[in-house]
Coordinates of C-alpha atoms in Angstrom, one line a residue:
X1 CA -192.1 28.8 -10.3
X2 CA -194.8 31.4 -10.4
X3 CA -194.3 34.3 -8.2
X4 CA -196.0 34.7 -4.9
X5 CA -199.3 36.9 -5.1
X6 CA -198.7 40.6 -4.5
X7 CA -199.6 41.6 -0.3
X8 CA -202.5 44.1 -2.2
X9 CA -204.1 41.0 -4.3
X10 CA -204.3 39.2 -1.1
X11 CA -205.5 42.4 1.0
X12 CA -207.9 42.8 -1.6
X13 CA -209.5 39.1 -1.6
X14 CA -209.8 39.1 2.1
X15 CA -211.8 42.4 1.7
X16 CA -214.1 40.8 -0.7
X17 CA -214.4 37.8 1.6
X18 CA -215.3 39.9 4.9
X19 CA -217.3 42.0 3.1
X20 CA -219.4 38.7 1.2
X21 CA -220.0 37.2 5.0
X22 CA -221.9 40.1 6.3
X23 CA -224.4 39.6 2.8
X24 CA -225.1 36.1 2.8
X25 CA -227.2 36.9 6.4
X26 CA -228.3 40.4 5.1
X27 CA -231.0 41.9 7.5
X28 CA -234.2 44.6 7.8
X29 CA -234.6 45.2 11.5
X30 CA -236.3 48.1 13.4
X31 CA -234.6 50.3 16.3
X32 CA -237.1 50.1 19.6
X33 CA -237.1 53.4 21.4
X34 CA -238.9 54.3 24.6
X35 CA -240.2 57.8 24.3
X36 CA -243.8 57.3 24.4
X37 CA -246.3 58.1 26.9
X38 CA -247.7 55.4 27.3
X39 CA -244.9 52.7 26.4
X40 CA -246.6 49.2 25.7
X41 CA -245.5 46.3 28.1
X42 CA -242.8 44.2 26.9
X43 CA -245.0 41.4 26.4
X44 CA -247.2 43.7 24.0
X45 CA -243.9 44.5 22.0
X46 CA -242.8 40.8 21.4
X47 CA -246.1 40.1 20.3
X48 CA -245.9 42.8 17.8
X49 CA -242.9 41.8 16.5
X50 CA -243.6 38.2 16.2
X51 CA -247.1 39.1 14.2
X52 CA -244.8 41.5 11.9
X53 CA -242.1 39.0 11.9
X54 CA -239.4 41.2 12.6
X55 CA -236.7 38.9 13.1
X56 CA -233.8 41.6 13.9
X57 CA -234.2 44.4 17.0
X58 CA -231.8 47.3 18.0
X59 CA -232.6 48.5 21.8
X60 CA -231.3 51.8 23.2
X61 CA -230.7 49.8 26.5
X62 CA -230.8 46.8 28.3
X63 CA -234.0 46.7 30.2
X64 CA -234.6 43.5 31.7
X65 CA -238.2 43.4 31.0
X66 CA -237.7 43.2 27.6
X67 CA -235.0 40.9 27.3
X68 CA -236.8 38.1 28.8
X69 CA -239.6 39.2 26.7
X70 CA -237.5 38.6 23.8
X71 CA -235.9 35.4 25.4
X72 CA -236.7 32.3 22.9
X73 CA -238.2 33.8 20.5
X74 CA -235.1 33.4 18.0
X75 CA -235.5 37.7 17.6
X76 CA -232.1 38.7 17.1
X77 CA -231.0 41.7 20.0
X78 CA -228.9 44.5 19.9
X79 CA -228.9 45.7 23.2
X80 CA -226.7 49.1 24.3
X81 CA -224.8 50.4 26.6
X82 CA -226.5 54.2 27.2
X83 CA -224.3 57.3 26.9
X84 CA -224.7 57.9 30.5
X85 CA -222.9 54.9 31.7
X86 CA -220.0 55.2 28.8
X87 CA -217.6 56.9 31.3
X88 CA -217.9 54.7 34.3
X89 CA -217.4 51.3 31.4
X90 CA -214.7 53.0 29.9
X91 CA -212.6 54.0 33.1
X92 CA -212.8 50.7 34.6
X93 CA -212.1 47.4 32.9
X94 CA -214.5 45.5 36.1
X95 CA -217.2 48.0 35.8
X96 CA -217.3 47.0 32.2
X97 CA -217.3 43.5 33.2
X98 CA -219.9 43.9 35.8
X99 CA -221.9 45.4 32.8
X100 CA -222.1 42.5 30.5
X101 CA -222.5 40.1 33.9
X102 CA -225.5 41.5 34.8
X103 CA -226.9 42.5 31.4
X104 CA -225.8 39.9 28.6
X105 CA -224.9 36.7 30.7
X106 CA -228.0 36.5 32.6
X107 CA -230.3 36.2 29.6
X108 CA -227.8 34.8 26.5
X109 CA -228.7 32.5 25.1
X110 CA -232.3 32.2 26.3
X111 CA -232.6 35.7 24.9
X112 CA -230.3 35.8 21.4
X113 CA -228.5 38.7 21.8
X114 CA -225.8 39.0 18.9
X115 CA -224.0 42.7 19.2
X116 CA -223.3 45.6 21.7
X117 CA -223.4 48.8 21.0
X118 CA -221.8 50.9 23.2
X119 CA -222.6 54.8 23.1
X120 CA -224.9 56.4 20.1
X121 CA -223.5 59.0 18.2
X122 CA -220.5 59.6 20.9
X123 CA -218.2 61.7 18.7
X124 CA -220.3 64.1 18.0
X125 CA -223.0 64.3 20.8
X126 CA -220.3 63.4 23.6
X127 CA -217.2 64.5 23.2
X128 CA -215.5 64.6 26.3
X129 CA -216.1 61.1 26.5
X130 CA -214.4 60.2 23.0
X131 CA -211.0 59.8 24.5
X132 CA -212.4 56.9 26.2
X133 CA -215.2 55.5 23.7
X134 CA -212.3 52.7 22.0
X135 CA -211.4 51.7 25.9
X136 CA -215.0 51.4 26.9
X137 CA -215.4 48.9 23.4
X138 CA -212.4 47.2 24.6
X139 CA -213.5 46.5 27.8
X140 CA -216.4 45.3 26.9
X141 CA -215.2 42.7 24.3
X142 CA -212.8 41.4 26.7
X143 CA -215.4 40.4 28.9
X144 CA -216.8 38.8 25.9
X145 CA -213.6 36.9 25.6
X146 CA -213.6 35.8 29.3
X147 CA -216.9 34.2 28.9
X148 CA -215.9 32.6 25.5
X149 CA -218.9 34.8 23.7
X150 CA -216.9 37.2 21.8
X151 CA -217.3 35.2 18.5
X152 CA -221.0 34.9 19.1
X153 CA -221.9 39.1 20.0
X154 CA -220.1 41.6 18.1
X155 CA -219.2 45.3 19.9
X156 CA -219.2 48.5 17.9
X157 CA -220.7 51.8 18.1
X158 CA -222.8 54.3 15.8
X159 CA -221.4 57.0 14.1
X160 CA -223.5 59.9 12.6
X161 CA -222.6 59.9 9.1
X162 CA -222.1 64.4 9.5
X163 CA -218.5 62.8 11.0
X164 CA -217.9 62.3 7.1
X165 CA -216.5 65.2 5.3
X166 CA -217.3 65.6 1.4
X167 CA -219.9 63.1 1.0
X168 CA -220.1 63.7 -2.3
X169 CA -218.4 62.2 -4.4
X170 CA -217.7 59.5 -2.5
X171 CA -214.2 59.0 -3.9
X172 CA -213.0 62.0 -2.2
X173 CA -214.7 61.7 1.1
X174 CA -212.8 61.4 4.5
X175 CA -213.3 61.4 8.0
X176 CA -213.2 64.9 10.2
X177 CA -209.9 64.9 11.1
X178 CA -210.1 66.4 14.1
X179 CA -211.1 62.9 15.1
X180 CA -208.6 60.6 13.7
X181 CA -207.3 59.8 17.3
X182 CA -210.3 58.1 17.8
X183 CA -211.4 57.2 14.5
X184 CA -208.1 55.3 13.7
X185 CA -207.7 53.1 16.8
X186 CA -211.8 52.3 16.3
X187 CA -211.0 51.2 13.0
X188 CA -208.4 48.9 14.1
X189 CA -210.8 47.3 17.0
X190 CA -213.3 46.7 14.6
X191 CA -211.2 45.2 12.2
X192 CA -209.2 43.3 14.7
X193 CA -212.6 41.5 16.4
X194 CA -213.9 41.1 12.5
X195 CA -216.7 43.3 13.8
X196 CA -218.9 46.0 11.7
X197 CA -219.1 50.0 11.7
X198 CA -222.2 51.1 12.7
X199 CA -223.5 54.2 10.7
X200 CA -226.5 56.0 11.1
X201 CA -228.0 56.8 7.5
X202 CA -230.2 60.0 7.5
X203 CA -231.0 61.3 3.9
X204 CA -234.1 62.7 4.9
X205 CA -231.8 65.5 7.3
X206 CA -229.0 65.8 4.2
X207 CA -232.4 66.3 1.9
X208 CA -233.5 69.6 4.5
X209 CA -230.3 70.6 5.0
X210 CA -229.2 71.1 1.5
X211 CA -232.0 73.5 0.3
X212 CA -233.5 71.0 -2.1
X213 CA -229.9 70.7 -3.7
X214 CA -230.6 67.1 -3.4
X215 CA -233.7 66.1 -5.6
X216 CA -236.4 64.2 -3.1
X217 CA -236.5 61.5 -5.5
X218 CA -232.5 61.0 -5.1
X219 CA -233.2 60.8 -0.8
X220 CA -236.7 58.4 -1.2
X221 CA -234.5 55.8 -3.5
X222 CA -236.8 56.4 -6.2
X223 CA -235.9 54.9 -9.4
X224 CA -233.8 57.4 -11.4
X225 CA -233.2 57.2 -14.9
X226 CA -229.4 56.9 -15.8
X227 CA -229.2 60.8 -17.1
X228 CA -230.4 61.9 -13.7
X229 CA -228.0 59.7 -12.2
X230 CA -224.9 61.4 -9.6
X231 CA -221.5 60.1 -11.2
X232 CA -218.2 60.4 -9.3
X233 CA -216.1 61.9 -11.7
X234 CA -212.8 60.2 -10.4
X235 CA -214.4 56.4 -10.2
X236 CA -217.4 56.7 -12.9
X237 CA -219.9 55.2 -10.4
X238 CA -223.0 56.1 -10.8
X239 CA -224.8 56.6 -7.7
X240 CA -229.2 57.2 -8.2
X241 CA -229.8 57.5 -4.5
X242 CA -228.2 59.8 -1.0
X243 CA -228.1 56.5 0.8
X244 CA -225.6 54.6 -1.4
X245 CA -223.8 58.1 -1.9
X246 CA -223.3 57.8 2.0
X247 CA -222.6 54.5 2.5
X248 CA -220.1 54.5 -0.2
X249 CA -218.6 57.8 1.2
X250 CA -217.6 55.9 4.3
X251 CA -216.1 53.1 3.2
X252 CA -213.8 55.3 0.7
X253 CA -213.1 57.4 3.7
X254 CA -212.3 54.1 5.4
X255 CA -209.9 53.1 2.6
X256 CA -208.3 56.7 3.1
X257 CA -206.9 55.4 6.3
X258 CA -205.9 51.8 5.0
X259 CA -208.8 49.9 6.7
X260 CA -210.6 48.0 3.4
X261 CA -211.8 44.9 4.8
X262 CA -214.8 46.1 7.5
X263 CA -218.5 45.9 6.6
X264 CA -220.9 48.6 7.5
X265 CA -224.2 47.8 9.5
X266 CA -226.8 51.1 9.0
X267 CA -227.6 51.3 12.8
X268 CA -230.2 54.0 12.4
X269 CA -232.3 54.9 8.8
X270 CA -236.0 56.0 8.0
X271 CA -237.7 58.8 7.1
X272 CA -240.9 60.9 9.4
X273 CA -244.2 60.2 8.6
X274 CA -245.5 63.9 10.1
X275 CA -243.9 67.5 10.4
X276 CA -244.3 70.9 11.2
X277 CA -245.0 73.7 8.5
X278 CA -241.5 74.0 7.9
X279 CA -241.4 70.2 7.3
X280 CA -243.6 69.7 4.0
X281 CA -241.4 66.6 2.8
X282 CA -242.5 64.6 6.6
X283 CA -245.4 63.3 4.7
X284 CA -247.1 59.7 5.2
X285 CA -246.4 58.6 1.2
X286 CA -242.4 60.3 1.8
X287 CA -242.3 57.6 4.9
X288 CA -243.6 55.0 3.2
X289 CA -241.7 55.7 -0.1
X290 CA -238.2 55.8 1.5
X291 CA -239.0 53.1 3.9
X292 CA -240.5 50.5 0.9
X293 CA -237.7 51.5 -1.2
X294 CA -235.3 50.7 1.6
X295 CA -236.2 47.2 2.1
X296 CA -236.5 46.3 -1.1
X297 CA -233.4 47.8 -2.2
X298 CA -231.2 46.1 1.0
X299 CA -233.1 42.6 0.8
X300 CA -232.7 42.2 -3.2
X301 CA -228.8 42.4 -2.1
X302 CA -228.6 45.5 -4.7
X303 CA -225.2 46.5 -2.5
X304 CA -223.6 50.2 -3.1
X305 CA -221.6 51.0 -6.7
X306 CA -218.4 50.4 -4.9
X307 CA -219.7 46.6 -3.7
X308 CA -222.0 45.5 -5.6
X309 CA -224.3 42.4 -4.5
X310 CA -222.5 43.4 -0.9
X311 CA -225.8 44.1 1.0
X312 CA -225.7 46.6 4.1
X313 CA -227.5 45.4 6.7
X314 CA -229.9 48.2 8.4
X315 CA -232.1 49.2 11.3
X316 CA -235.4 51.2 10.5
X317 CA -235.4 54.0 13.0
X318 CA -238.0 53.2 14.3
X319 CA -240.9 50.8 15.5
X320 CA -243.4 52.7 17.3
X321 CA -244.1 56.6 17.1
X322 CA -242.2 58.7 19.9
X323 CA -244.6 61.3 21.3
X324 CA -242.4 62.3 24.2
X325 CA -239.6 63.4 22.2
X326 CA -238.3 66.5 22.2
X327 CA -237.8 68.8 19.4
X328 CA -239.9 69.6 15.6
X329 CA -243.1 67.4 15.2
X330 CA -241.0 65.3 12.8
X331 CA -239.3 64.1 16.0
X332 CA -242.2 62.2 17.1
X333 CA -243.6 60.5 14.1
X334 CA -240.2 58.5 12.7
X335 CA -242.4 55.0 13.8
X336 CA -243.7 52.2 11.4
X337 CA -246.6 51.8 14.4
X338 CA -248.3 54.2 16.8
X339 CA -248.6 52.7 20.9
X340 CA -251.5 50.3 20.2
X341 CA -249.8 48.6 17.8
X342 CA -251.9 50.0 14.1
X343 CA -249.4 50.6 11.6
X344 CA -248.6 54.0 11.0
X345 CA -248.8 53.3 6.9
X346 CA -249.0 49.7 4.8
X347 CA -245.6 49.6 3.1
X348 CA -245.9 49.2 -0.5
X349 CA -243.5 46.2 -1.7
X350 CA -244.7 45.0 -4.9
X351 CA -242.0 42.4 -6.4
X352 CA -240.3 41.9 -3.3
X353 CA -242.9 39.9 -1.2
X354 CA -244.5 40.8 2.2
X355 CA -242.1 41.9 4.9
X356 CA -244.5 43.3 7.2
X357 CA -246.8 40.1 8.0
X358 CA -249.5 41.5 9.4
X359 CA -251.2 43.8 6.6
X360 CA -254.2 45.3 8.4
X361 CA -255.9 45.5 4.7
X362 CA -256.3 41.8 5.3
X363 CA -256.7 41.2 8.9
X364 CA -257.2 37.7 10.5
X365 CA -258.5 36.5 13.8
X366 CA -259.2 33.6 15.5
X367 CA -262.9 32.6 16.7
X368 CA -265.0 30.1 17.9
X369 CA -266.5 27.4 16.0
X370 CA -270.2 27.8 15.1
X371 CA -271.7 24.6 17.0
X372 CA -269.1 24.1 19.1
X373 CA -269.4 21.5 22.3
X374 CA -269.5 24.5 25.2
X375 CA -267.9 22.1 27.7
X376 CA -264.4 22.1 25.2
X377 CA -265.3 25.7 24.7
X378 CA -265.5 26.4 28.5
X379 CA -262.4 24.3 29.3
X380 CA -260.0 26.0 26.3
X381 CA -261.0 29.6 27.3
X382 CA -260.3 28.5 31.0
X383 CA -256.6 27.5 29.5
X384 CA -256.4 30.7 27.6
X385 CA -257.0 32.7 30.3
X386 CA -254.7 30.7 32.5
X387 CA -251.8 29.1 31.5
X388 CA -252.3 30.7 27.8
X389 CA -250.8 34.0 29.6
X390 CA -254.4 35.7 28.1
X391 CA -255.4 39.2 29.9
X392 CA -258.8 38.5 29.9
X393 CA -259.6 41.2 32.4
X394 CA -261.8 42.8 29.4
X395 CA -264.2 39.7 30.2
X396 CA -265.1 41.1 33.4
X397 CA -268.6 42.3 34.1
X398 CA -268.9 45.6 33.6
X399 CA -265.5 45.8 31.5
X400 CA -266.1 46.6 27.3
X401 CA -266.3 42.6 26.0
X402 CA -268.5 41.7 29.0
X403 CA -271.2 41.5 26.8
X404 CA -273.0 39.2 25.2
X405 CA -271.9 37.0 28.2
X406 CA -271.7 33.2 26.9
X407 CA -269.0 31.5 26.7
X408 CA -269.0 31.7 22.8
X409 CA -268.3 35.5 23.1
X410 CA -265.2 35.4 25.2
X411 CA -263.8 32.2 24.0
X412 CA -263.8 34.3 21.0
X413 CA -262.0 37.3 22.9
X414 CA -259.5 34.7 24.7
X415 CA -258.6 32.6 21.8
X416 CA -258.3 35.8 19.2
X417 CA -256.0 37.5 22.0
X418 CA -253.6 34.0 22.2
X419 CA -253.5 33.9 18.5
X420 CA -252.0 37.3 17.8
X421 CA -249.4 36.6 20.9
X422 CA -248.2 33.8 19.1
X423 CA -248.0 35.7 16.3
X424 CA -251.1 34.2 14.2
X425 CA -248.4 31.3 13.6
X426 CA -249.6 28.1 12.2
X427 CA -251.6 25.9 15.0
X428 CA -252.3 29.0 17.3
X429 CA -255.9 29.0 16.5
X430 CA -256.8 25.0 17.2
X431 CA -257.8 25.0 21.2
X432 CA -258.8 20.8 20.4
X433 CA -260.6 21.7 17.0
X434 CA -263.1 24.3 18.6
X435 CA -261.5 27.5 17.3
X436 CA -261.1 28.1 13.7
X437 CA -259.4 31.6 11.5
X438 CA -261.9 34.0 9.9
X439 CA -261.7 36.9 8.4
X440 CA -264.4 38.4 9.9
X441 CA -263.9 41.0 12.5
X442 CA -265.3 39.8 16.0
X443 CA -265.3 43.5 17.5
X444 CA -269.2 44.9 18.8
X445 CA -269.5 47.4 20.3
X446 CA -267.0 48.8 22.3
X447 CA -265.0 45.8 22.1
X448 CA -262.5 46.1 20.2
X449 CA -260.5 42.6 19.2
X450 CA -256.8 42.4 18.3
X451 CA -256.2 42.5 14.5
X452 CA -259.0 45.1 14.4
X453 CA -257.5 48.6 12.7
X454 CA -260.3 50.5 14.4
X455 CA -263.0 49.5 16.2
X456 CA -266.7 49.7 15.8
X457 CA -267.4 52.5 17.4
X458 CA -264.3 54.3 16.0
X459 CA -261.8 53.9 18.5
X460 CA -258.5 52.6 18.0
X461 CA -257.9 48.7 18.7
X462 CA -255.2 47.8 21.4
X463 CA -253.1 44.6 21.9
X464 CA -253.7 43.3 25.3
X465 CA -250.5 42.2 27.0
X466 CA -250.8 38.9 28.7
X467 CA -250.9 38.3 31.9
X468 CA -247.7 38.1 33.7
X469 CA -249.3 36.6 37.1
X470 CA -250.8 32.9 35.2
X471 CA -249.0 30.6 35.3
X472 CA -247.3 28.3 32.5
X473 CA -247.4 24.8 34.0
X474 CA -250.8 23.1 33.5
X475 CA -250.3 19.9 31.5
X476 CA -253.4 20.6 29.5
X477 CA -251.8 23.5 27.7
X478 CA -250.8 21.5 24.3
X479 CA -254.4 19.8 24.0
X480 CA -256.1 23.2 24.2
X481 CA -253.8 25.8 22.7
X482 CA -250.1 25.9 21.2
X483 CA -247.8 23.2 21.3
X484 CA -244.3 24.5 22.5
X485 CA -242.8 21.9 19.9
X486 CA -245.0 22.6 17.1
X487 CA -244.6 26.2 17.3
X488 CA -240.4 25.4 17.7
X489 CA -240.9 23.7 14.4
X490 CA -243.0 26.2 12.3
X491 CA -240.7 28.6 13.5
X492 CA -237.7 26.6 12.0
X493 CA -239.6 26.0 9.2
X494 CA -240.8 29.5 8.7
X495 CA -237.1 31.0 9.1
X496 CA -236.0 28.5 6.2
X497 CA -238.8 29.2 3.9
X498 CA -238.4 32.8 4.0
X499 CA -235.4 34.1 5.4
X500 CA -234.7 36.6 2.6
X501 CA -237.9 38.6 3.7
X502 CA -238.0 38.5 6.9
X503 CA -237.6 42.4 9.0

């Protein structure tokens, strides 16, 4: 009889097996902060994010607005409990259940919410309230349970990577152990619920902070010969760039403490496009480096020298530019996109296809046909600007598309503005054969149409949010614009076609 396999063999395969279930779904998303001025509408943001087709979304809250922006769309949410409300959750089992009552049940499944973080960063930016960070996660999840959901929406919560001691090499690295009274019974929740640690990846701070000890080219994931290449002396991996190093340092710290089957979600990366005179590497090509080199590196499902092929899943801190927050110039300028929805920089991913969808080098829009019968015309821009959910408020006289006033002109306007809501999907652009896509940019003037990177007369083009007063009832809506079913389907058939570059 052949002898029974060893508990570490079988430890061992059910790591690999965790571990190869988190990469078969591996990810690109972007985090959504809030800090802005002059913070687009919700609507505004969806549409964004359809057009890029940024499929995966980290929110620092749960604000309803949003969440019913996001509802059937497919985007998959990661909404948050705030810091501020992590002691009143994690004192009282019903507040925590009053929680995900009024802030996942009321918009799952409409809205497809998939995990909850709970706290950002609470070990080391709150720690008074790490004693009760594991009962707050716990709390949470059993409310989860009560609602039969907690297979569907995973809880965790972020850890700065700085909690890591010894990064380097990774082999050696371990948790502050100051904080192994959390830590440990974290660990054991995560594992327990087959949920992920969150980590928040920041070479760009480990690049400052080690007085160019770290070679740039090591923190942008820049190709590095194998002679420039870090090796851990006590595993022979060779590690060519700071955010494998890190990754790989917590999972061997991880291992330290016996826990070898959890995977590890990057909650937070990126890299600033703008700093301060004491910030020379916050440049626009650094950003745009780190940030290509990112997705490609996590969507070819390169994996870390301890797992290879395992991809980490990760969240591009951030989507938009921040200009309220606090702090060096850096601070503000961490977004892919500035308010009006122009991309900060075109992210250069040669050999790994498009991620970002909507390259402004190559804009699109949608106008009306040359020759057109102005009685379809008429009626399609009287659907866009009705049921379509169109703000066509820029139409009105003495407002900046006004002019020319025919019906041409601002069926243009109306039927560019639905296309990009929709996300310039297949069939968006039809209104009963009168509308066609061009390449040609419709703007005059101080018009300014979506898709436009700058207008004509040099000002920076906005994307209208759509009307939240029309209505969505008339019966007309799938002979003019978008058919709900048709876009269902392209979507399905879009996700299928190119789920391994999708954001």
């Amino acid at each position: 009889m052949d002898s029974p396999m060893p508990l570490s063999f079988l430890i061992l395969i059910s790591s690999l097996l965790s571990l190869q279930a988190i990469a078969e779904d591996v990810f690109v998303g972007v985090n959504i902060g809030t800090d802005l001025s002059v913070m687009p509408h919700p609507t505004q943001v969806v549409a964004l994010l359809k057009a890029q087709q940024i499929r995966h979304v980290r929110l620092y809250d749960t604000d309803g607005a949003m969440l019913i922006a996001l509802a059937n769309t497919g985007i998959q949410v990661m909404v948050s409990v705030p810091n501020e409300q992590l002691l009143g959750i994690g004192q009282s089992n019903s507040t925590a259940a009053n929680w995900v009552n009024h802030n996942v049940l009321a918009h799952y499944p409409a809205t497809n919410i998939t995990a909850i973080s709970v706290g950002s960063e609470v070990l080391t930016t709150l720690p008074n309230a790490a004693k009760i960070l594991v009962n707050a996660l716990k709390y949470i999840h059993s409310a989860l349970v009560a609602s039969n959901l907690d297979h569907q929406i995973k809880v965790s919560t972020p850890l700065s990577s700085s909690i890591i001691i010894d990064s380097f090499p990774p082999s050696q690295a371990f948790f502050n152990s100051s904080l192994d009274s959390v830590i440990v019974p974290l660990l054991g929740f995560l594992q327990s619920t087959n949920s992920f640690l969150m980590l928040n990846v920041y070479p760009y701070y480990d690049y400052m902070q080690s007085n160019r000890y770290i070679m740039l080219d090591y923190a942008l994931l820049k190709p590095l010969p194998s002679n420039k290449a870090a090796v851990d002396s006590n595993t022979l991996l060779s590690y060519t760039n700071a955010f494998d190093t890190i990754v790989d340092a917590a999972y061997f710290a991880m291992a330290l403490l016996n826990f070898t089957n959890i995977p590890i979600v990057v909650s937070e990366t990126g890299w600033p496009s703008k700093g301060g005179s004491n910030e020379p590497d916050a440049t626009l090509d650094n950003a745009n480096t780190y940030n290509s080199n990112l997705i490609r590196h996590v969507l070819n499902k390169t994996g870390t020298p301890k797992h290879p092929g395992i991809a980490v899943s990760t969240y591009i801190y951030e989507l938009y530019n921040e200009d309220m927050k606090s702090g060096p110039i850096s601070e503000k300028n961490w977004g892919l996109f500035d308010a009006n929805g122009r991309s900060i920089y075109i992210l250069h991913l040669t050999g790994s296809g498009l991620v970002l969808a909507n390259d402004t080098m190559n804009p699109t829009y949608c106008a009306a046909k040359d020759g057109a019968d102005r009685k379809m015309l008429q009626a399609a821009l009287d659907w866009a600007c009705g049921p379509g959910r169109v703000d066509c408020s820029a139409l009105l006289q003495g407002q900046p598309c006004y002019e020319p006033d025919n019906v041409m002109a601002h069926a243009t306007y109306a039927f560019n503005t639905y296309y990009h809501q929709m996300g310039k999907v297949s069939g968006s652009c039809n209104f009963n054969g009168v509308a066609a896509v061009t390449t040609t940019n419709p703007s005059h003037g101080s018009c300014s149409f979506i898709g436009s990177v700058v207008g004509r007369n040099g000002s920076l083009a906005n994307i209208t949010a759509p009307s939240m007063n029309s209505t969505n009832s008339d019966s007309s809506a799938s002979a003019y614009g978008y058919d709900a079913l048709s876009c269902a389907v392209m979507m399905m058939v879009g996700a299928l076609l190119g789920s391994s570059i999708w954001l």
